[in-house]
Amino acid sequence: MSVALYPGSFDPITFGHLDIVRRAARVFDRVVVAVLQNTAKTPLMAGDDRADVIRLAVDQELPPDVARRVSIVWFDGLTVEAARHHGADFVVRGLRAVSDFESELQMAHFNRKLAPAIDTVFFMTALEYAYLSSSLVKEIARFGGDVRGMVPAAVADRLEATADRDWSTGPAVG
Ligand code: ADP
């Protein structure tokens, strides 16, 4: 059975990420989405919150025969350790633009050095999601913009529910 680990911050998961999950599931028997718990960036959602939202999004947006082959875990530390732990021989990453390439290439070499048996497989982003990034979504949500075309409903609902709490500058009135 082929298993691929798809690591990332997913803060929050976007349709671009989900598209990579769906396509990876056509290639691998199982896809383990691994949510980085402690990201260097200030996270919008805690690691286990992010994992819960991804589970909901996968179940709501992907066909059942795909969704049941996708598991969601969170991790800290080295990607290759997480891959070993979950029995994955492959690490999946998405490439949006040339700008992604340099750091992804470096990371793939680094991981190969640490764990030669684990290979990194890249999927080119679908054209319609090439502009999408979690940080862009956060920025738009922060200013009350509509992110429904960019993220699964599970994420949009969560962003709306927490918008007042997260972004208000003062105590609620009334
Ligand atoms: P990280 O903080 O590790 O870069 P991200 O959550 O930002 O984590 O991204 C995880 C992976 O998904 C990366 O390989 C990234 O290039 C890829 N990715 C991010 N956005 C998109 C998108 N719109 N289309 C395809 N792949 C994407």
PDB file of N, CA, C and O and ligand atoms in Angstrom, residues 6-10 16-17 20 41 93-94 96 100 104 125 129 132, ligand 1:
ATOM      1  N   TYR A   6       1.228  14.611   3.409  1.00  0.00           N
ATOM      2  CA  TYR A   6       1.125  15.968   2.857  1.00  0.00           C
ATOM      3  C   TYR A   6       1.241  16.945   4.032  1.00  0.00           C
ATOM      4  O   TYR A   6       0.257  17.217   4.718  1.00  0.00           O
ATOM      5  N   PRO A   7       2.462  17.438   4.297  1.00  0.00           N
ATOM      6  CA  PRO A   7       2.663  18.317   5.449  1.00  0.00           C
ATOM      7  C   PRO A   7       2.450  19.792   5.103  1.00  0.00           C
ATOM      8  O   PRO A   7       2.677  20.213   3.966  1.00  0.00           O
ATOM      9  N   GLY A   8       2.031  20.551   6.092  1.00  0.00           N
ATOM     10  CA  GLY A   8       1.888  21.989   5.868  1.00  0.00           C
ATOM     11  C   GLY A   8       1.318  22.657   7.100  1.00  0.00           C
ATOM     12  O   GLY A   8       0.969  21.998   8.076  1.00  0.00           O
ATOM     13  N   SER A   9       1.219  23.971   7.011  1.00  0.00           N
ATOM     14  CA  SER A   9       0.621  24.726   8.111  1.00  0.00           C
ATOM     15  C   SER A   9      -0.909  24.704   7.996  1.00  0.00           C
ATOM     16  O   SER A   9      -1.615  24.694   9.010  1.00  0.00           O
ATOM     17  N   PHE A  10      -1.395  24.777   6.772  1.00  0.00           N
ATOM     18  CA  PHE A  10      -2.843  24.744   6.505  1.00  0.00           C
ATOM     19  C   PHE A  10      -3.586  25.709   7.434  1.00  0.00           C
ATOM     20  O   PHE A  10      -4.546  25.336   8.101  1.00  0.00           O
ATOM     21  N   GLY A  16      -6.886  25.344  -2.866  1.00  0.00           N
ATOM     22  CA  GLY A  16      -5.625  24.922  -3.510  1.00  0.00           C
ATOM     23  C   GLY A  16      -5.066  23.685  -2.814  1.00  0.00           C
ATOM     24  O   GLY A  16      -4.695  22.707  -3.471  1.00  0.00           O
ATOM     25  N   HIS A  17      -5.021  23.702  -1.484  1.00  0.00           N
ATOM     26  CA  HIS A  17      -4.555  22.541  -0.723  1.00  0.00           C
ATOM     27  C   HIS A  17      -5.450  21.326  -0.993  1.00  0.00           C
ATOM     28  O   HIS A  17      -4.968  20.224  -1.211  1.00  0.00           O
ATOM     29  N   ILE A  20      -4.819  19.551  -4.116  1.00  0.00           N
ATOM     30  CA  ILE A  20      -3.614  18.704  -4.055  1.00  0.00           C
ATOM     31  C   ILE A  20      -3.950  17.381  -3.336  1.00  0.00           C
ATOM     32  O   ILE A  20      -3.534  16.305  -3.771  1.00  0.00           O
ATOM     33  N   LYS A  41       4.926  31.151  11.710  1.00  0.00           N
ATOM     34  CA  LYS A  41       3.994  32.261  11.543  1.00  0.00           C
ATOM     35  C   LYS A  41       3.013  32.212  12.724  1.00  0.00           C
ATOM     36  O   LYS A  41       2.793  31.155  13.303  1.00  0.00           O
ATOM     37  N   ARG A  93       4.078  17.762  -1.905  1.00  0.00           N
ATOM     38  CA  ARG A  93       4.050  19.215  -1.753  1.00  0.00           C
ATOM     39  C   ARG A  93       3.451  19.815  -3.020  1.00  0.00           C
ATOM     40  O   ARG A  93       3.481  19.198  -4.081  1.00  0.00           O
ATOM     41  N   GLY A  94       2.923  21.016  -2.886  1.00  0.00           N
ATOM     42  CA  GLY A  94       2.338  21.696  -4.040  1.00  0.00           C
ATOM     43  C   GLY A  94       3.255  22.810  -4.501  1.00  0.00           C
ATOM     44  O   GLY A  94       3.916  23.447  -3.685  1.00  0.00           O
ATOM     45  N   ARG A  96       3.181  26.333  -6.617  1.00  0.00           N
ATOM     46  CA  ARG A  96       2.320  27.326  -7.249  1.00  0.00           C
ATOM     47  C   ARG A  96       3.056  28.129  -8.302  1.00  0.00           C
ATOM     48  O   ARG A  96       2.549  28.397  -9.363  1.00  0.00           O
ATOM     49  N   ASP A 100       7.934  29.350  -5.326  1.00  0.00           N
ATOM     50  CA  ASP A 100       7.870  28.210  -4.404  1.00  0.00           C
ATOM     51  C   ASP A 100       9.035  27.263  -4.637  1.00  0.00           C
ATOM     52  O   ASP A 100       9.473  26.554  -3.728  1.00  0.00           O
ATOM     53  N   GLU A 104      11.266  24.845  -1.945  1.00  0.00           N
ATOM     54  CA  GLU A 104      10.789  23.448  -1.975  1.00  0.00           C
ATOM     55  C   GLU A 104      11.907  22.506  -2.411  1.00  0.00           C
ATOM     56  O   GLU A 104      12.029  21.393  -1.898  1.00  0.00           O
ATOM     57  N   THR A 125       0.113  23.298  -8.987  1.00  0.00           N
ATOM     58  CA  THR A 125      -1.210  23.798  -8.628  1.00  0.00           C
ATOM     59  C   THR A 125      -2.109  23.905  -9.861  1.00  0.00           C
ATOM     60  O   THR A 125      -1.632  24.161 -10.965  1.00  0.00           O
ATOM     61  N   TYR A 129      -6.199  27.967  -8.872  1.00  0.00           N
ATOM     62  CA  TYR A 129      -5.825  28.166  -7.470  1.00  0.00           C
ATOM     63  C   TYR A 129      -4.403  28.710  -7.324  1.00  0.00           C
ATOM     64  O   TYR A 129      -3.880  28.794  -6.209  1.00  0.00           O
ATOM     65  N   LEU A 132      -3.799  31.501  -4.874  1.00  0.00           N
ATOM     66  CA  LEU A 132      -4.316  31.326  -3.514  1.00  0.00           C
ATOM     67  C   LEU A 132      -3.247  31.000  -2.487  1.00  0.00           C
ATOM     68  O   LEU A 132      -2.406  30.131  -2.714  1.00  0.00           O
TER      69      LEU A 132
HETATM   70  P1  ADP B   1       3.952  25.603   4.611  1.00  0.00           P
HETATM   71  O1  ADP B   1       3.881  26.558   5.754  1.00  0.00           O
HETATM   72  O2  ADP B   1       4.645  24.308   4.931  1.00  0.00           O
HETATM   73  O3  ADP B   1       4.391  26.192   3.300  1.00  0.00           O
HETATM   74  P2  ADP B   1       1.273  25.717   3.614  1.00  0.00           P
HETATM   75  O4  ADP B   1       0.066  25.334   4.387  1.00  0.00           O
HETATM   76  O5  ADP B   1       1.414  27.153   3.273  1.00  0.00           O
HETATM   77  O6  ADP B   1       2.461  25.139   4.455  1.00  0.00           O
HETATM   78  O7  ADP B   1       1.368  24.863   2.278  1.00  0.00           O
HETATM   79  C1  ADP B   1       1.465  23.464   2.300  1.00  0.00           C
HETATM   80  C2  ADP B   1       1.774  22.958   0.901  1.00  0.00           C
HETATM   81  O8  ADP B   1       0.685  23.275   0.032  1.00  0.00           O
HETATM   82  C3  ADP B   1       3.009  23.590   0.261  1.00  0.00           C
HETATM   83  O9  ADP B   1       3.644  22.606  -0.531  1.00  0.00           O
HETATM   84  C4  ADP B   1       2.427  24.679  -0.621  1.00  0.00           C
HETATM   85  O10 ADP B   1       3.278  24.969  -1.717  1.00  0.00           O
HETATM   86  C5  ADP B   1       1.155  24.019  -1.074  1.00  0.00           C
HETATM   87  N1  ADP B   1       0.152  25.012  -1.460  1.00  0.00           N
HETATM   88  C6  ADP B   1      -0.187  26.132  -0.793  1.00  0.00           C
HETATM   89  N2  ADP B   1      -1.143  26.814  -1.463  1.00  0.00           N
HETATM   90  C7  ADP B   1      -1.406  26.111  -2.591  1.00  0.00           C
HETATM   91  C8  ADP B   1      -2.261  26.312  -3.724  1.00  0.00           C
HETATM   92  N3  ADP B   1      -3.024  27.382  -3.828  1.00  0.00           N
HETATM   93  N4  ADP B   1      -2.244  25.375  -4.709  1.00  0.00           N
HETATM   94  C9  ADP B   1      -1.438  24.298  -4.598  1.00  0.00           C
HETATM   95  N5  ADP B   1      -0.601  24.061  -3.589  1.00  0.00           N
HETATM   96  C10 ADP B   1      -0.578  24.948  -2.578  1.00  0.00           C
END
